[in-house]
Amino acid sequence: KERTYIMLKPDAVNRRLIGEILSRFEKRGYNVVGLKVLTPSRELAEAHYAEHKERPFFKGLVDFLTSGPVVAIVIEGDNAVATARTMIGVTKPQASAPGTIRGDLSIDVGRNIIHGSDSVESARREIGLWFRPVEIVDFKPVDHAWVYEK
Ligand code: GTP
Ligand code: MG
C-alpha cells in the first residue's frame, strides 16, 4: 500500500478545479487519506521545492505557490507515486498528452496546476513536510476486492 503527495496549486484552486482533479484519482480507485486547504508559508514552499533552489524559476515558483490556497492531498493505493505522475502528465503542459490532468486542464509550465511526488522517497519526505501523522487516516475501503484482485 503506497502513498504519494499530491498538491493542487493556487491556479487549480482559483479556477475551481479541485473537484474535477480529485475525482480523477477517486474514480481510478485511489483513496484520499489526507486532505486540507492552506496558504503555504514561504518557508514551507521553499522546503517543498528545495531541490530547485538554484534554478532561475525558483523565486517565481515560490511566489506563486504562496500566492493563495493550495490543496494538500495524500493519495493511497498500489503504485500510487508512479501512477499519479502518469495521470498528471509531464512538467510542460503542452507536452502532456490529452487525458492527463495537465494535458487536459493547463497550458503554461508556470501554471501547471498540480504537483505529484517523483519517487517513493520524495513522497515520504513531502507527506512529512505537509501533514502531521494524526492528519492521515488508516482505513480499508469496503470495495477493496472490486478494485484489486488480491
Ligand atoms: P512538480 O510536480 O510541481 O514538482 O512538477 P514536476 O516534477 O513535473 O517538475 P519539476 O519538479 O522539475 O519542477 C517543479 C515546478 O517548477 C514545475 O511544476 C513548474 O511549475 C516549475 N518549473 C519547472 N521548470 C520550469 C521552467 O523551466 N520555467 C518555469 N517558469 N517554471 C518551471
Ligand atoms: Mg517535481
CSV table of C-alpha atoms and ligand atoms in Angstrom, one decimal:
chain,number,residue,atom,x,y,z
A,1,LYS,CA,0.0,0.0,0.0
A,2,GLU,CA,1.8,3.1,-1.3
A,3,ARG,CA,1.2,6.7,-0.6
A,4,THR,CA,2.0,9.8,-2.6
A,5,TYR,CA,1.8,13.5,-2.0
A,6,ILE,CA,-0.4,15.5,-4.4
A,7,MET,CA,-0.9,19.2,-4.3
A,8,LEU,CA,-3.3,21.3,-6.2
A,9,LYS,CA,-1.6,24.6,-6.7
A,10,PRO,CA,-3.2,28.1,-6.4
A,11,ASP,CA,-4.2,28.2,-10.1
A,12,ALA,CA,-6.2,25.0,-9.7
A,13,VAL,CA,-8.0,26.4,-6.6
A,14,ASN,CA,-8.7,29.7,-8.2
A,15,ARG,CA,-10.0,28.0,-11.3
A,16,ARG,CA,-12.3,25.8,-9.1
A,17,LEU,CA,-10.7,22.6,-10.4
A,18,ILE,CA,-10.5,20.9,-7.0
A,19,GLY,CA,-13.4,18.5,-7.6
A,20,GLU,CA,-12.5,17.8,-11.2
A,21,ILE,CA,-9.0,16.7,-10.2
A,22,LEU,CA,-9.7,14.9,-7.0
A,23,SER,CA,-12.5,12.9,-8.8
A,24,ARG,CA,-10.0,11.5,-11.3
A,25,PHE,CA,-7.9,9.9,-8.5
A,26,GLU,CA,-11.1,8.6,-6.8
A,27,LYS,CA,-12.6,7.2,-10.0
A,28,ARG,CA,-9.3,5.4,-10.7
A,29,GLY,CA,-9.5,3.6,-7.4
A,30,TYR,CA,-7.2,5.6,-5.2
A,31,ASN,CA,-8.2,6.7,-1.7
A,32,VAL,CA,-7.8,10.1,-0.3
A,33,VAL,CA,-6.3,9.6,3.2
A,34,GLY,CA,-5.2,13.2,3.9
A,35,LEU,CA,-6.7,16.4,2.7
A,36,LYS,CA,-6.6,20.1,3.6
A,37,VAL,CA,-6.6,23.6,2.2
A,38,LEU,CA,-4.0,26.1,3.3
A,39,THR,CA,-2.0,29.0,2.0
A,40,PRO,CA,1.6,27.9,2.4
A,41,SER,CA,4.3,30.0,4.2
A,42,ARG,CA,7.3,30.9,2.3
A,43,GLU,CA,9.4,28.6,4.5
A,44,LEU,CA,7.2,25.6,3.7
A,45,ALA,CA,7.1,26.3,-0.1
A,46,GLU,CA,10.9,26.7,-0.2
A,47,ALA,CA,11.4,23.5,1.8
A,48,HIS,CA,9.0,21.7,-0.6
A,49,TYR,CA,10.9,22.8,-3.7
A,50,ALA,CA,14.3,22.8,-2.0
A,51,GLU,CA,15.8,20.7,-4.9
A,52,HIS,CA,15.2,23.6,-7.2
A,53,LYS,CA,16.6,26.4,-5.1
A,54,GLU,CA,19.4,27.2,-7.5
A,55,ARG,CA,17.2,27.3,-10.6
A,56,PRO,CA,16.2,30.6,-12.2
A,57,PHE,CA,12.5,29.9,-11.9
A,58,PHE,CA,12.7,29.2,-8.1
A,59,LYS,CA,11.6,32.6,-6.8
A,60,GLY,CA,8.7,32.8,-9.2
A,61,LEU,CA,7.7,29.3,-8.2
A,62,VAL,CA,7.7,30.1,-4.5
A,63,ASP,CA,6.0,33.4,-5.1
A,64,PHE,CA,3.3,31.6,-7.0
A,65,LEU,CA,2.8,28.7,-4.5
A,66,THR,CA,2.5,31.2,-1.6
A,67,SER,CA,0.1,33.5,-3.5
A,68,GLY,CA,-3.1,31.7,-2.4
A,69,PRO,CA,-4.6,28.5,-1.2
A,70,VAL,CA,-3.3,25.1,-2.2
A,71,VAL,CA,-5.0,21.7,-1.6
A,72,ALA,CA,-2.6,19.3,0.1
A,73,ILE,CA,-3.5,15.7,-0.5
A,74,VAL,CA,-2.3,12.2,0.4
A,75,ILE,CA,-3.4,9.5,-2.0
A,76,GLU,CA,-3.1,5.8,-1.2
A,77,GLY,CA,-3.1,2.7,-3.4
A,78,ASP,CA,-1.0,0.3,-5.4
A,79,ASN,CA,1.9,2.1,-7.2
A,80,ALA,CA,0.4,5.5,-6.2
A,81,VAL,CA,3.6,7.5,-6.9
A,82,ALA,CA,4.2,6.4,-10.4
A,83,THR,CA,0.6,6.1,-11.5
A,84,ALA,CA,-0.2,9.6,-10.2
A,85,ARG,CA,2.7,11.0,-12.2
A,86,THR,CA,1.4,9.3,-15.3
A,87,MET,CA,-2.1,10.7,-14.7
A,88,ILE,CA,-0.6,14.2,-14.1
A,89,GLY,CA,1.4,14.3,-17.3
A,90,VAL,CA,4.9,15.9,-17.8
A,91,THR,CA,6.2,19.2,-16.4
A,92,LYS,CA,5.3,21.2,-19.6
A,93,PRO,CA,1.5,21.0,-20.1
A,94,GLN,CA,1.9,21.4,-23.9
A,95,ALA,CA,4.0,18.2,-24.0
A,96,SER,CA,1.4,16.4,-21.8
A,97,ALA,CA,-1.0,14.1,-23.6
A,98,PRO,CA,-4.7,14.7,-23.7
A,99,GLY,CA,-6.2,12.5,-21.0
A,100,THR,CA,-3.6,13.7,-18.4
A,101,ILE,CA,-4.5,16.3,-15.8
A,102,ARG,CA,-2.0,18.9,-17.1
A,103,GLY,CA,-2.7,17.9,-20.7
A,104,ASP,CA,-6.5,18.5,-20.3
A,105,LEU,CA,-6.5,21.4,-18.0
A,106,SER,CA,-3.4,23.6,-18.4
A,107,ILE,CA,-1.1,25.4,-20.9
A,108,ASP,CA,1.8,27.1,-19.2
A,109,VAL,CA,4.7,25.4,-17.2
A,110,GLY,CA,4.4,28.1,-14.5
A,111,ARG,CA,0.7,27.4,-14.2
A,112,ASN,CA,0.6,23.6,-14.4
A,113,ILE,CA,-2.0,23.3,-11.6
A,114,ILE,CA,-0.8,20.2,-9.8
A,115,HIS,CA,2.2,18.6,-8.1
A,116,GLY,CA,2.9,14.9,-7.6
A,117,SER,CA,5.9,13.3,-5.7
A,118,ASP,CA,8.5,12.0,-8.1
A,119,SER,CA,9.6,8.9,-6.1
A,120,VAL,CA,8.6,6.9,-3.0
A,121,GLU,CA,11.3,8.6,-1.1
A,122,SER,CA,10.2,12.1,-2.1
A,123,ALA,CA,6.6,11.2,-1.2
A,124,ARG,CA,7.7,10.2,2.3
A,125,ARG,CA,9.6,13.5,2.7
A,126,GLU,CA,6.8,15.6,1.3
A,127,ILE,CA,4.0,13.9,3.3
A,128,GLY,CA,6.1,14.6,6.4
A,129,LEU,CA,6.5,18.2,5.5
A,130,TRP,CA,2.8,18.9,4.8
A,131,PHE,CA,1.0,16.6,7.3
A,132,ARG,CA,1.2,15.6,10.9
A,133,PRO,CA,0.7,11.9,11.4
A,134,VAL,CA,-2.7,12.3,13.0
A,135,GLU,CA,-4.0,14.1,9.9
A,136,ILE,CA,-3.7,10.9,7.8
A,137,VAL,CA,-6.3,8.2,8.2
A,138,ASP,CA,-5.7,4.5,8.2
A,139,PHE,CA,-8.6,2.6,6.7
A,140,LYS,CA,-9.5,-0.1,4.2
A,141,PRO,CA,-12.4,0.8,1.9
A,142,VAL,CA,-15.2,-1.8,1.6
A,143,ASP,CA,-14.9,-2.0,-2.1
A,144,HIS,CA,-11.3,-3.2,-2.0
A,145,ALA,CA,-12.0,-6.5,-3.7
A,146,TRP,CA,-13.7,-4.7,-6.6
A,147,VAL,CA,-10.6,-2.6,-7.3
A,148,TYR,CA,-7.8,-5.2,-6.6
A,149,GLU,CA,-7.7,-8.9,-7.4
A,150,LYS,CA,-5.6,-9.5,-4.3
B,1,GTP,P1,6.1,19.3,-9.6
B,1,GTP,O1,5.2,18.1,-9.5
B,1,GTP,O2,5.4,20.6,-9.4
B,1,GTP,O3,7.3,19.1,-8.8
B,1,GTP,O4,6.5,19.4,-11.2
B,1,GTP,P2,7.5,18.4,-11.9
B,1,GTP,O5,8.0,17.3,-11.0
B,1,GTP,O6,6.8,18.0,-13.2
B,1,GTP,O7,8.6,19.4,-12.4
B,1,GTP,P3,9.9,19.9,-11.5
B,1,GTP,O8,9.9,19.3,-10.2
B,1,GTP,O9,11.1,19.8,-12.4
B,1,GTP,O10,9.6,21.4,-11.4
B,1,GTP,C1,8.8,21.9,-10.3
B,1,GTP,C2,7.9,23.0,-10.8
B,1,GTP,O11,8.7,24.1,-11.2
B,1,GTP,C3,7.1,22.7,-12.1
B,1,GTP,O12,5.9,22.0,-11.8
B,1,GTP,C4,6.9,24.0,-12.7
B,1,GTP,O13,5.7,24.7,-12.2
B,1,GTP,C5,8.1,24.8,-12.3
B,1,GTP,N1,9.1,24.7,-13.4
B,1,GTP,C6,9.9,23.7,-13.8
B,1,GTP,N2,10.6,24.0,-14.8
B,1,GTP,C7,10.3,25.3,-15.1
B,1,GTP,C8,10.7,26.3,-16.1
B,1,GTP,O14,11.6,26.0,-16.9
B,1,GTP,N3,10.2,27.5,-16.0
B,1,GTP,C9,9.2,27.9,-15.1
B,1,GTP,N4,8.7,29.1,-15.1
B,1,GTP,N5,8.8,27.0,-14.2
B,1,GTP,C10,9.3,25.8,-14.2
B,2,MG,MG,8.9,17.8,-9.2
